[in-house]
Amino acid sequence: MKISYNWLKQFIKLPNNPEETGHLLTDLGLEVEGIHNFQSVKGGLQGIVTGHVLICEPHPNADRLQLCKVDIGNGEPLQIVCGAPNIGVGQKVPVATIGTTLYDEKGEAWEIKKGKIRGEESLGMVCSESELGLGSSHDGIMVLKDDLIPGTPVSEIFNIENDYVFEIGLTPNRSDAMSHWGVARDLKAGYQQQNLSLEIITPSVSAFNIDSRSFRIPINVEDSSLAPRYCGMTISGIKVIDSPKWLQNRLKAIGINPKNTIVDATNYVMHELGQPLHAFDADKISGNEIHVKTLKTGTKFITLDGVARELHEEDLMICDIEKPLCIAGVFGGLNSGVSQQTTKIFIESAYFNPVSIRKTAKRHGLNTDASFRFERGIDPNITGYALKRVALLIKEIAGGEITSDVEDLYSNKIEDFQVFLTFEKVNKLIGQNLAEETIKSILASLEIRVNNVTETGMGLTIPSYRVDVKREADVIEEILRVYGYNNIEFGTKFNASVSNSSKFEDYKLQNHIANQLVGQGFYETMANSLTTPVYEKLSEQVREENYVRMLNPLSQDLSVLRQSLLFSGLEAVSYNINRKRTDLKLFEFGKTYHQYESGRTENKHLSLFVSGNRFPEGWDTVSNPGNFFYLKGIIECIFERLGIDNTKTGAVKSDVFSEGLSISEGKSKLVEFGVVKKSVLKHFSITQEVLFADFNWDLIIETAKAKKPKFVAIPKFPSVRRDFALLLDSAIQYQEIENIALQTEKKLLKSVNLFDVYQGKNLPKGKKSYAVSFKFQDEHSTLTDKQIDKIMKKLQQRFEKELNAELR
């Protein structure tokens, strides 16, 4: 939000410069993110001086150029080449001297330099209105008044406004500060804490009066819950022209392009007081009646931007007897707006239901200055005041007369809110004992009325414009921000409590595994839980009926909660690959959401993504892409870290994997992983292989809790390794070899490992060779060759019998 320093000074006499004022605003909770200078004419006409044309002769080398001598008051006339047809001897003209910076219509700077034009030296430039930014005329140079003294800075001749603009990062709850009046109120409270008593000067409407009652437009509000207050009146005989410069400069300073007297007046008062207003061309209101109501779903309406929109049955509309004119509180209609031909207007000033406006604005994808204020909640008690204020302003700048009474429909008055504040709670939350008089003083500066005071606290009335102050804690927050967070003293005593928590707490296990993955070269990602429903087309595991849908989505792409971490992760993979980061190892802890007949469920998952090379490119590293078995190793490391063993591996049936496995313990499937199908990757424009693992984190935690760590002493006796080179049928899996081996020797066989696979030349068709190592160890004695040979003989016999294996 942009706030003008000069505009603020119309409300309060600021004792500080803009920078100090910005610091105070930030301390008050209105964070100033930046302060920039505004000039009504860019550059402020610096370097532009008044010149007196002494000589004006034809250029010897050009038919359309003049060679002029111009006195700029420094004693030595300048020779300037000029091509304007209206330059003449005796004129007083604006001259841009050497080194002056001018700006073109796009705002781009260019510098006046010494140069030659057609062989003649030119030491400056005689300027036109458009070149100075003082108008749009390109017809010739600008001629100044004859009584000006040569050398007079042109910035002194024209009323160039210099202003400072605060960029305030307004939090959503501070709807009271969405205007210059609102910011001034906060500054008054802040300065009062500095023992500076300043008054707020509000625009006077004492001059408001009804000129005639010749043109009344009746108002009918069908549902007062959607429009609790609605005011309107007419003004006739207006002229829709350009606004005066002072008004244009105020709007330009805060980033608003001036339109005409009527639109500018409504915008001005909105940013001045915080009350959105809307002006209708009265001649376009059929039947001279206003009806505030909802219409049928599907009703067509063209807004000011020329877009034809379909209305929803809950959209509140401003209508005449025939048609809709405006989406209430959001956007005007194309066929009811003010134009150059408008002579009579109907002005509305209303308080609309914030929830209704928010839903309508989001539904149509509109975010206007009016909806920004209405949906956060404005002051319902200034609608009439703001209407009178804009009426007087329009009469001042556009003429006309007020031709109706102010119609004010306010059937159920919105009362100020009552809160009881206890001194004990104030001191407890702030952490410091504040004097009762200090609290009263701060509350008074915030226009919070103290109704009664007891030994324990005080009864308060909160003004209607503070829609965010409804609870005792809200009042304490107000006291604290005005008192000053920086003024709270630090205590010398620190109190803390130690809680007894399980080592299997979710966050603890999550941190352990996250640290391990980071140590293995992974990066953590955090994806939005909101996603697009189109992903249901990529997998049968994502079902349309199981989506948890948003009632009021920001967009169609963020309209449902995700059922899988796969697709949001692939979005991150695609994003990185498109930015030349092709070697990726990512992980995310996140939730999936599902809608079932029995209700909604949330499940926590850990997802892993591997794509590209395992390690960064280097002179001492060989390109080694991550593969299925690399991902399996990462998964096994996670299980080992959590103490999960006795798992079994099985094939996984999934339409997102071209090949994959699952790992379970008992009946609990802990993880599914594999190579993502190319058809799925194609949707994300990914051409390289992507491996994905999906852990059921809730089950992982439960499984880890059930495991009791056991102490195992380091063996005193050496282990023995023996190898087999087995010739097997191609269909035999390594898992079968491992299972047979561990069943054959349960006591001494500690591990089995496949360290080489060969298929191809010199082997019979349909055969493959596995090189398998076996590690034996006795915890009580040293193994002998006789013992080992006996075991190896048993293994050989079982492999030959059950797998039809041969030793090579």
PDB file of C-alpha atoms in Angstrom, residues 41-286:
ATOM      1  CA  VAL A  41       7.302  16.323 -13.258  1.00  0.00           C
ATOM      2  CA  LYS A  42       9.989  13.671 -13.451  1.00  0.00           C
ATOM      3  CA  GLY A  43      13.376  15.192 -12.773  1.00  0.00           C
ATOM      4  CA  GLY A  44      11.792  18.248 -11.143  1.00  0.00           C
ATOM      5  CA  LEU A  45      12.879  20.465 -14.091  1.00  0.00           C
ATOM      6  CA  GLN A  46      16.379  20.522 -12.657  1.00  0.00           C
ATOM      7  CA  GLY A  47      18.797  22.214 -15.080  1.00  0.00           C
ATOM      8  CA  ILE A  48      15.970  23.951 -16.988  1.00  0.00           C
ATOM      9  CA  VAL A  49      16.300  27.763 -16.935  1.00  0.00           C
ATOM     10  CA  THR A  50      14.515  30.705 -18.513  1.00  0.00           C
ATOM     11  CA  GLY A  51      16.170  31.915 -21.715  1.00  0.00           C
ATOM     12  CA  HIS A  52      15.710  35.106 -23.742  1.00  0.00           C
ATOM     13  CA  VAL A  53      15.999  34.641 -27.522  1.00  0.00           C
ATOM     14  CA  LEU A  54      18.300  37.423 -28.785  1.00  0.00           C
ATOM     15  CA  ILE A  55      19.005  36.287 -32.337  1.00  0.00           C
ATOM     16  CA  CYS A  56      17.203  33.810 -34.559  1.00  0.00           C
ATOM     17  CA  GLU A  57      18.673  33.219 -38.033  1.00  0.00           C
ATOM     18  CA  PRO A  58      18.285  30.464 -40.642  1.00  0.00           C
ATOM     19  CA  HIS A  59      20.757  27.607 -40.283  1.00  0.00           C
ATOM     20  CA  PRO A  60      23.355  27.891 -43.102  1.00  0.00           C
ATOM     21  CA  ASN A  61      23.238  24.156 -43.818  1.00  0.00           C
ATOM     22  CA  ALA A  62      19.575  23.259 -43.177  1.00  0.00           C
ATOM     23  CA  ASP A  63      16.323  24.757 -44.427  1.00  0.00           C
ATOM     24  CA  ARG A  64      14.158  23.878 -41.405  1.00  0.00           C
ATOM     25  CA  LEU A  65      16.580  24.707 -38.590  1.00  0.00           C
ATOM     26  CA  GLN A  66      17.225  28.032 -36.855  1.00  0.00           C
ATOM     27  CA  LEU A  67      20.519  29.199 -35.376  1.00  0.00           C
ATOM     28  CA  CYS A  68      19.693  31.081 -32.183  1.00  0.00           C
ATOM     29  CA  LYS A  69      21.521  33.093 -29.546  1.00  0.00           C
ATOM     30  CA  VAL A  70      19.840  32.697 -26.166  1.00  0.00           C
ATOM     31  CA  ASP A  71      20.603  34.655 -22.988  1.00  0.00           C
ATOM     32  CA  ILE A  72      20.279  32.428 -19.894  1.00  0.00           C
ATOM     33  CA  GLY A  73      21.429  35.090 -17.417  1.00  0.00           C
ATOM     34  CA  ASN A  74      25.055  34.086 -17.007  1.00  0.00           C
ATOM     35  CA  GLY A  75      26.478  36.915 -19.149  1.00  0.00           C
ATOM     36  CA  GLU A  76      27.336  34.881 -22.244  1.00  0.00           C
ATOM     37  CA  PRO A  77      24.537  33.956 -24.682  1.00  0.00           C
ATOM     38  CA  LEU A  78      24.381  30.319 -25.810  1.00  0.00           C
ATOM     39  CA  GLN A  79      24.269  29.241 -29.417  1.00  0.00           C
ATOM     40  CA  ILE A  80      21.455  26.712 -29.811  1.00  0.00           C
ATOM     41  CA  VAL A  81      20.212  25.009 -32.950  1.00  0.00           C
ATOM     42  CA  CYS A  82      16.409  24.766 -32.887  1.00  0.00           C
ATOM     43  CA  GLY A  83      13.938  23.200 -35.321  1.00  0.00           C
ATOM     44  CA  ALA A  84      10.686  24.525 -33.823  1.00  0.00           C
ATOM     45  CA  PRO A  85       8.653  26.608 -36.281  1.00  0.00           C
ATOM     46  CA  ASN A  86       7.355  28.998 -33.599  1.00  0.00           C
ATOM     47  CA  ILE A  87      10.660  30.235 -32.147  1.00  0.00           C
ATOM     48  CA  GLY A  88      11.259  33.951 -32.523  1.00  0.00           C
ATOM     49  CA  VAL A  89      13.379  36.859 -31.305  1.00  0.00           C
ATOM     50  CA  GLY A  90      12.307  38.347 -27.979  1.00  0.00           C
ATOM     51  CA  GLN A  91      10.634  35.229 -26.653  1.00  0.00           C
ATOM     52  CA  LYS A  92      11.221  33.876 -23.147  1.00  0.00           C
ATOM     53  CA  VAL A  93      11.731  30.125 -23.476  1.00  0.00           C
ATOM     54  CA  PRO A  94      12.719  27.104 -21.299  1.00  0.00           C
ATOM     55  CA  VAL A  95      16.313  26.054 -22.007  1.00  0.00           C
ATOM     56  CA  ALA A  96      17.839  22.703 -21.039  1.00  0.00           C
ATOM     57  CA  THR A  97      21.513  23.362 -20.389  1.00  0.00           C
ATOM     58  CA  ILE A  98      24.419  20.976 -20.990  1.00  0.00           C
ATOM     59  CA  GLY A  99      24.255  18.041 -18.554  1.00  0.00           C
ATOM     60  CA  THR A 100      20.511  18.320 -17.954  1.00  0.00           C
ATOM     61  CA  THR A 101      18.588  15.037 -17.858  1.00  0.00           C
ATOM     62  CA  LEU A 102      15.242  14.892 -19.641  1.00  0.00           C
ATOM     63  CA  TYR A 103      12.755  12.021 -19.810  1.00  0.00           C
ATOM     64  CA  ASP A 104      10.805  10.694 -22.774  1.00  0.00           C
ATOM     65  CA  GLU A 105       7.172   9.568 -22.699  1.00  0.00           C
ATOM     66  CA  LYS A 106       8.233   6.092 -21.505  1.00  0.00           C
ATOM     67  CA  GLY A 107      10.150   7.591 -18.586  1.00  0.00           C
ATOM     68  CA  GLU A 108      13.581   6.756 -20.002  1.00  0.00           C
ATOM     69  CA  ALA A 109      16.302   9.297 -19.268  1.00  0.00           C
ATOM     70  CA  TRP A 110      18.493  11.060 -21.824  1.00  0.00           C
ATOM     71  CA  GLU A 111      21.110  13.747 -21.288  1.00  0.00           C
ATOM     72  CA  ILE A 112      21.639  17.069 -23.072  1.00  0.00           C
ATOM     73  CA  LYS A 113      25.164  17.080 -24.475  1.00  0.00           C
ATOM     74  CA  LYS A 114      27.303  19.550 -26.340  1.00  0.00           C
ATOM     75  CA  GLY A 115      27.252  18.730 -30.027  1.00  0.00           C
ATOM     76  CA  LYS A 116      27.100  19.870 -33.633  1.00  0.00           C
ATOM     77  CA  ILE A 117      23.989  19.852 -35.781  1.00  0.00           C
ATOM     78  CA  ARG A 118      24.640  20.134 -39.503  1.00  0.00           C
ATOM     79  CA  GLY A 119      28.069  21.582 -38.770  1.00  0.00           C
ATOM     80  CA  GLU A 120      26.961  24.244 -36.266  1.00  0.00           C
ATOM     81  CA  GLU A 121      27.632  24.000 -32.525  1.00  0.00           C
ATOM     82  CA  SER A 122      24.629  23.645 -30.228  1.00  0.00           C
ATOM     83  CA  LEU A 123      25.075  24.240 -26.479  1.00  0.00           C
ATOM     84  CA  GLY A 124      21.660  23.340 -25.156  1.00  0.00           C
ATOM     85  CA  MET A 125      18.076  22.760 -26.148  1.00  0.00           C
ATOM     86  CA  VAL A 126      14.980  24.944 -26.263  1.00  0.00           C
ATOM     87  CA  CYS A 127      12.181  22.689 -24.988  1.00  0.00           C
ATOM     88  CA  SER A 128       8.546  21.985 -25.752  1.00  0.00           C
ATOM     89  CA  GLU A 129       5.806  21.127 -23.236  1.00  0.00           C
ATOM     90  CA  SER A 130       6.066  17.402 -23.921  1.00  0.00           C
ATOM     91  CA  GLU A 131       9.854  17.375 -23.562  1.00  0.00           C
ATOM     92  CA  LEU A 132       9.543  18.952 -20.114  1.00  0.00           C
ATOM     93  CA  GLY A 133       6.674  16.719 -19.048  1.00  0.00           C
ATOM     94  CA  LEU A 134       4.369  19.727 -18.595  1.00  0.00           C
ATOM     95  CA  GLY A 135       1.914  18.828 -21.327  1.00  0.00           C
ATOM     96  CA  SER A 136       1.338  16.819 -24.467  1.00  0.00           C
ATOM     97  CA  SER A 137       1.907  19.454 -27.155  1.00  0.00           C
ATOM     98  CA  HIS A 138       4.545  18.650 -29.792  1.00  0.00           C
ATOM     99  CA  ASP A 139       3.697  21.608 -32.054  1.00  0.00           C
ATOM    100  CA  GLY A 140       6.637  23.763 -31.047  1.00  0.00           C
ATOM    101  CA  ILE A 141       8.640  25.178 -28.191  1.00  0.00           C
ATOM    102  CA  MET A 142       7.015  26.363 -24.999  1.00  0.00           C
ATOM    103  CA  VAL A 143       6.834  30.185 -24.771  1.00  0.00           C
ATOM    104  CA  LEU A 144       6.992  31.624 -21.244  1.00  0.00           C
ATOM    105  CA  LYS A 145       5.745  34.956 -19.861  1.00  0.00           C
ATOM    106  CA  ASP A 146       7.582  38.066 -21.063  1.00  0.00           C
ATOM    107  CA  ASP A 147       8.262  39.425 -17.569  1.00  0.00           C
ATOM    108  CA  LEU A 148      10.495  36.531 -16.529  1.00  0.00           C
ATOM    109  CA  ILE A 149      14.177  37.229 -15.880  1.00  0.00           C
ATOM    110  CA  PRO A 150      16.700  35.163 -17.906  1.00  0.00           C
ATOM    111  CA  GLY A 151      18.288  32.461 -15.755  1.00  0.00           C
ATOM    112  CA  THR A 152      15.216  31.956 -13.550  1.00  0.00           C
ATOM    113  CA  PRO A 153      14.872  28.230 -12.826  1.00  0.00           C
ATOM    114  CA  VAL A 154      11.770  26.929 -14.552  1.00  0.00           C
ATOM    115  CA  SER A 155      11.029  24.787 -11.472  1.00  0.00           C
ATOM    116  CA  GLU A 156      10.218  28.039  -9.645  1.00  0.00           C
ATOM    117  CA  ILE A 157       7.757  29.120 -12.327  1.00  0.00           C
ATOM    118  CA  PHE A 158       5.654  25.974 -12.298  1.00  0.00           C
ATOM    119  CA  ASN A 159       4.212  24.361  -9.207  1.00  0.00           C
ATOM    120  CA  ILE A 160       6.262  21.180  -9.183  1.00  0.00           C
ATOM    121  CA  GLU A 161       5.228  18.962  -6.327  1.00  0.00           C
ATOM    122  CA  ASN A 162       7.879  17.007  -4.490  1.00  0.00           C
ATOM    123  CA  ASP A 163       6.593  14.258  -2.274  1.00  0.00           C
ATOM    124  CA  TYR A 164       7.733  11.123  -0.459  1.00  0.00           C
ATOM    125  CA  VAL A 165       5.764   7.906  -0.738  1.00  0.00           C
ATOM    126  CA  PHE A 166       5.793   5.152   1.883  1.00  0.00           C
ATOM    127  CA  GLU A 167       5.489   1.560   0.668  1.00  0.00           C
ATOM    128  CA  ILE A 168       3.690  -0.109   3.573  1.00  0.00           C
ATOM    129  CA  GLY A 169       3.477  -3.893   3.851  1.00  0.00           C
ATOM    130  CA  LEU A 170      -0.021  -3.897   5.297  1.00  0.00           C
ATOM    131  CA  THR A 171      -1.053  -7.039   7.158  1.00  0.00           C
ATOM    132  CA  PRO A 172      -4.540  -8.398   6.310  1.00  0.00           C
ATOM    133  CA  ASN A 173      -5.983  -7.586   9.739  1.00  0.00           C
ATOM    134  CA  ARG A 174      -5.236  -3.852   9.570  1.00  0.00           C
ATOM    135  CA  SER A 175      -8.165  -2.758   7.436  1.00  0.00           C
ATOM    136  CA  ASP A 176      -8.393   0.421   9.527  1.00  0.00           C
ATOM    137  CA  ALA A 177      -5.070   1.587   8.078  1.00  0.00           C
ATOM    138  CA  MET A 178      -6.062   1.283   4.395  1.00  0.00           C
ATOM    139  CA  SER A 179      -6.252   5.064   4.021  1.00  0.00           C
ATOM    140  CA  HIS A 180      -4.310   8.210   4.805  1.00  0.00           C
ATOM    141  CA  TRP A 181      -6.761   8.973   7.616  1.00  0.00           C
ATOM    142  CA  GLY A 182      -6.148   5.545   9.136  1.00  0.00           C
ATOM    143  CA  VAL A 183      -2.359   5.903   8.982  1.00  0.00           C
ATOM    144  CA  ALA A 184      -2.614   9.387  10.494  1.00  0.00           C
ATOM    145  CA  ARG A 185      -4.583   7.952  13.427  1.00  0.00           C
ATOM    146  CA  ASP A 186      -1.765   5.509  14.133  1.00  0.00           C
ATOM    147  CA  LEU A 187       0.832   8.276  13.926  1.00  0.00           C
ATOM    148  CA  LYS A 188      -1.141  10.357  16.400  1.00  0.00           C
ATOM    149  CA  ALA A 189      -1.094   7.441  18.866  1.00  0.00           C
ATOM    150  CA  GLY A 190       2.635   6.931  18.301  1.00  0.00           C
ATOM    151  CA  TYR A 191       3.518  10.582  18.820  1.00  0.00           C
ATOM    152  CA  GLN A 192       1.411  10.705  21.978  1.00  0.00           C
ATOM    153  CA  GLN A 193       3.731   8.050  23.439  1.00  0.00           C
ATOM    154  CA  GLN A 194       6.533  10.502  22.701  1.00  0.00           C
ATOM    155  CA  ASN A 195       4.628  13.182  24.655  1.00  0.00           C
ATOM    156  CA  LEU A 196       3.647  15.028  21.477  1.00  0.00           C
ATOM    157  CA  SER A 197      -0.038  15.832  21.459  1.00  0.00           C
ATOM    158  CA  LEU A 198      -1.195  16.206  17.841  1.00  0.00           C
ATOM    159  CA  GLU A 199      -4.702  16.630  16.493  1.00  0.00           C
ATOM    160  CA  ILE A 200      -6.227  14.833  13.518  1.00  0.00           C
ATOM    161  CA  ILE A 201      -7.642  17.283  10.984  1.00  0.00           C
ATOM    162  CA  THR A 202     -10.435  15.624   8.994  1.00  0.00           C
ATOM    163  CA  PRO A 203     -11.999  17.106   5.846  1.00  0.00           C
ATOM    164  CA  SER A 204     -14.969  19.276   6.713  1.00  0.00           C
ATOM    165  CA  VAL A 205     -18.410  18.605   5.213  1.00  0.00           C
ATOM    166  CA  SER A 206     -20.136  21.503   6.930  1.00  0.00           C
ATOM    167  CA  ALA A 207     -20.688  23.166   3.542  1.00  0.00           C
ATOM    168  CA  PHE A 208     -22.809  20.239   2.338  1.00  0.00           C
ATOM    169  CA  ASN A 209     -26.341  21.178   1.437  1.00  0.00           C
ATOM    170  CA  ILE A 210     -29.071  20.050  -0.951  1.00  0.00           C
ATOM    171  CA  ASP A 211     -29.236  22.472  -3.890  1.00  0.00           C
ATOM    172  CA  SER A 212     -32.549  21.054  -5.108  1.00  0.00           C
ATOM    173  CA  ARG A 213     -34.642  17.908  -4.832  1.00  0.00           C
ATOM    174  CA  SER A 214     -35.332  17.630  -8.524  1.00  0.00           C
ATOM    175  CA  PHE A 215     -33.804  14.213  -9.261  1.00  0.00           C
ATOM    176  CA  ARG A 216     -34.273  11.436  -6.737  1.00  0.00           C
ATOM    177  CA  ILE A 217     -33.320   7.797  -7.384  1.00  0.00           C
ATOM    178  CA  PRO A 218     -35.023   5.472  -4.880  1.00  0.00           C
ATOM    179  CA  ILE A 219     -32.995   2.578  -3.419  1.00  0.00           C
ATOM    180  CA  ASN A 220     -34.193  -0.921  -2.530  1.00  0.00           C
ATOM    181  CA  VAL A 221     -31.942  -3.391  -0.662  1.00  0.00           C
ATOM    182  CA  GLU A 222     -33.431  -6.892  -0.828  1.00  0.00           C
ATOM    183  CA  ASP A 223     -31.053  -8.576   1.638  1.00  0.00           C
ATOM    184  CA  SER A 224     -29.643  -6.311   4.325  1.00  0.00           C
ATOM    185  CA  SER A 225     -27.294  -9.073   5.538  1.00  0.00           C
ATOM    186  CA  LEU A 226     -25.329  -8.673   2.285  1.00  0.00           C
ATOM    187  CA  ALA A 227     -25.533  -4.866   2.294  1.00  0.00           C
ATOM    188  CA  PRO A 228     -26.014  -3.771   5.924  1.00  0.00           C
ATOM    189  CA  ARG A 229     -25.698  -0.107   4.932  1.00  0.00           C
ATOM    190  CA  TYR A 230     -26.257   1.547   1.578  1.00  0.00           C
ATOM    191  CA  CYS A 231     -26.210   5.296   0.886  1.00  0.00           C
ATOM    192  CA  GLY A 232     -26.790   7.128  -2.363  1.00  0.00           C
ATOM    193  CA  MET A 233     -27.498  10.538  -3.863  1.00  0.00           C
ATOM    194  CA  THR A 234     -27.528  12.338  -7.215  1.00  0.00           C
ATOM    195  CA  ILE A 235     -25.519  15.255  -8.621  1.00  0.00           C
ATOM    196  CA  SER A 236     -26.644  16.979 -11.845  1.00  0.00           C
ATOM    197  CA  GLY A 237     -25.041  19.421 -14.265  1.00  0.00           C
ATOM    198  CA  ILE A 238     -21.498  18.094 -13.925  1.00  0.00           C
ATOM    199  CA  LYS A 239     -18.672  18.343 -16.468  1.00  0.00           C
ATOM    200  CA  VAL A 240     -16.488  15.288 -16.988  1.00  0.00           C
ATOM    201  CA  ILE A 241     -13.098  16.825 -17.746  1.00  0.00           C
ATOM    202  CA  ASP A 242      -9.498  16.416 -16.635  1.00  0.00           C
ATOM    203  CA  SER A 243      -8.977  16.864 -12.906  1.00  0.00           C
ATOM    204  CA  PRO A 244      -6.971  19.795 -11.553  1.00  0.00           C
ATOM    205  CA  LYS A 245      -3.225  19.272 -11.248  1.00  0.00           C
ATOM    206  CA  TRP A 246      -3.212  19.070  -7.451  1.00  0.00           C
ATOM    207  CA  LEU A 247      -5.637  16.142  -7.538  1.00  0.00           C
ATOM    208  CA  GLN A 248      -3.788  14.413 -10.350  1.00  0.00           C
ATOM    209  CA  ASN A 249      -0.526  14.739  -8.428  1.00  0.00           C
ATOM    210  CA  ARG A 250      -2.038  13.205  -5.296  1.00  0.00           C
ATOM    211  CA  LEU A 251      -3.221  10.165  -7.257  1.00  0.00           C
ATOM    212  CA  LYS A 252      -0.030   9.841  -9.311  1.00  0.00           C
ATOM    213  CA  ALA A 253       2.036   9.838  -6.124  1.00  0.00           C
ATOM    214  CA  ILE A 254       0.317   6.644  -4.921  1.00  0.00           C
ATOM    215  CA  GLY A 255       0.437   4.973  -8.339  1.00  0.00           C
ATOM    216  CA  ILE A 256      -3.043   5.742  -9.684  1.00  0.00           C
ATOM    217  CA  ASN A 257      -3.473   7.132 -13.203  1.00  0.00           C
ATOM    218  CA  PRO A 258      -5.906  10.060 -13.276  1.00  0.00           C
ATOM    219  CA  LYS A 259      -9.002   9.514 -15.467  1.00  0.00           C
ATOM    220  CA  ASN A 260     -11.465  12.381 -15.117  1.00  0.00           C
ATOM    221  CA  THR A 261     -13.036  14.561 -12.461  1.00  0.00           C
ATOM    222  CA  ILE A 262     -15.626  12.004 -11.309  1.00  0.00           C
ATOM    223  CA  VAL A 263     -13.503   8.870 -11.221  1.00  0.00           C
ATOM    224  CA  ASP A 264     -10.589  10.784  -9.692  1.00  0.00           C
ATOM    225  CA  ALA A 265     -12.808  12.240  -6.967  1.00  0.00           C
ATOM    226  CA  THR A 266     -14.091   8.796  -5.911  1.00  0.00           C
ATOM    227  CA  ASN A 267     -10.557   7.361  -5.950  1.00  0.00           C
ATOM    228  CA  TYR A 268      -9.259  10.322  -3.981  1.00  0.00           C
ATOM    229  CA  VAL A 269     -11.826   9.979  -1.197  1.00  0.00           C
ATOM    230  CA  MET A 270     -11.331   6.199  -1.059  1.00  0.00           C
ATOM    231  CA  HIS A 271      -7.597   6.607  -0.422  1.00  0.00           C
ATOM    232  CA  GLU A 272      -8.224   9.584   1.829  1.00  0.00           C
ATOM    233  CA  LEU A 273     -10.863   8.057   4.137  1.00  0.00           C
ATOM    234  CA  GLY A 274     -10.824   4.332   3.275  1.00  0.00           C
ATOM    235  CA  GLN A 275     -14.413   4.279   1.964  1.00  0.00           C
ATOM    236  CA  PRO A 276     -14.835   2.877  -1.578  1.00  0.00           C
ATOM    237  CA  LEU A 277     -17.323   4.839  -3.680  1.00  0.00           C
ATOM    238  CA  HIS A 278     -18.868   4.263  -7.089  1.00  0.00           C
ATOM    239  CA  ALA A 279     -20.411   6.702  -9.559  1.00  0.00           C
ATOM    240  CA  PHE A 280     -23.048   5.642 -12.118  1.00  0.00           C
ATOM    241  CA  ASP A 281     -24.131   7.609 -15.161  1.00  0.00           C
ATOM    242  CA  ALA A 282     -27.665   8.420 -14.011  1.00  0.00           C
ATOM    243  CA  ASP A 283     -29.000   8.555 -17.569  1.00  0.00           C
ATOM    244  CA  LYS A 284     -28.085   4.861 -17.947  1.00  0.00           C
ATOM    245  CA  ILE A 285     -30.133   3.780 -14.896  1.00  0.00           C
ATOM    246  CA  SER A 286     -33.388   2.440 -16.345  1.00  0.00           C
TER     247      SER A 286
END
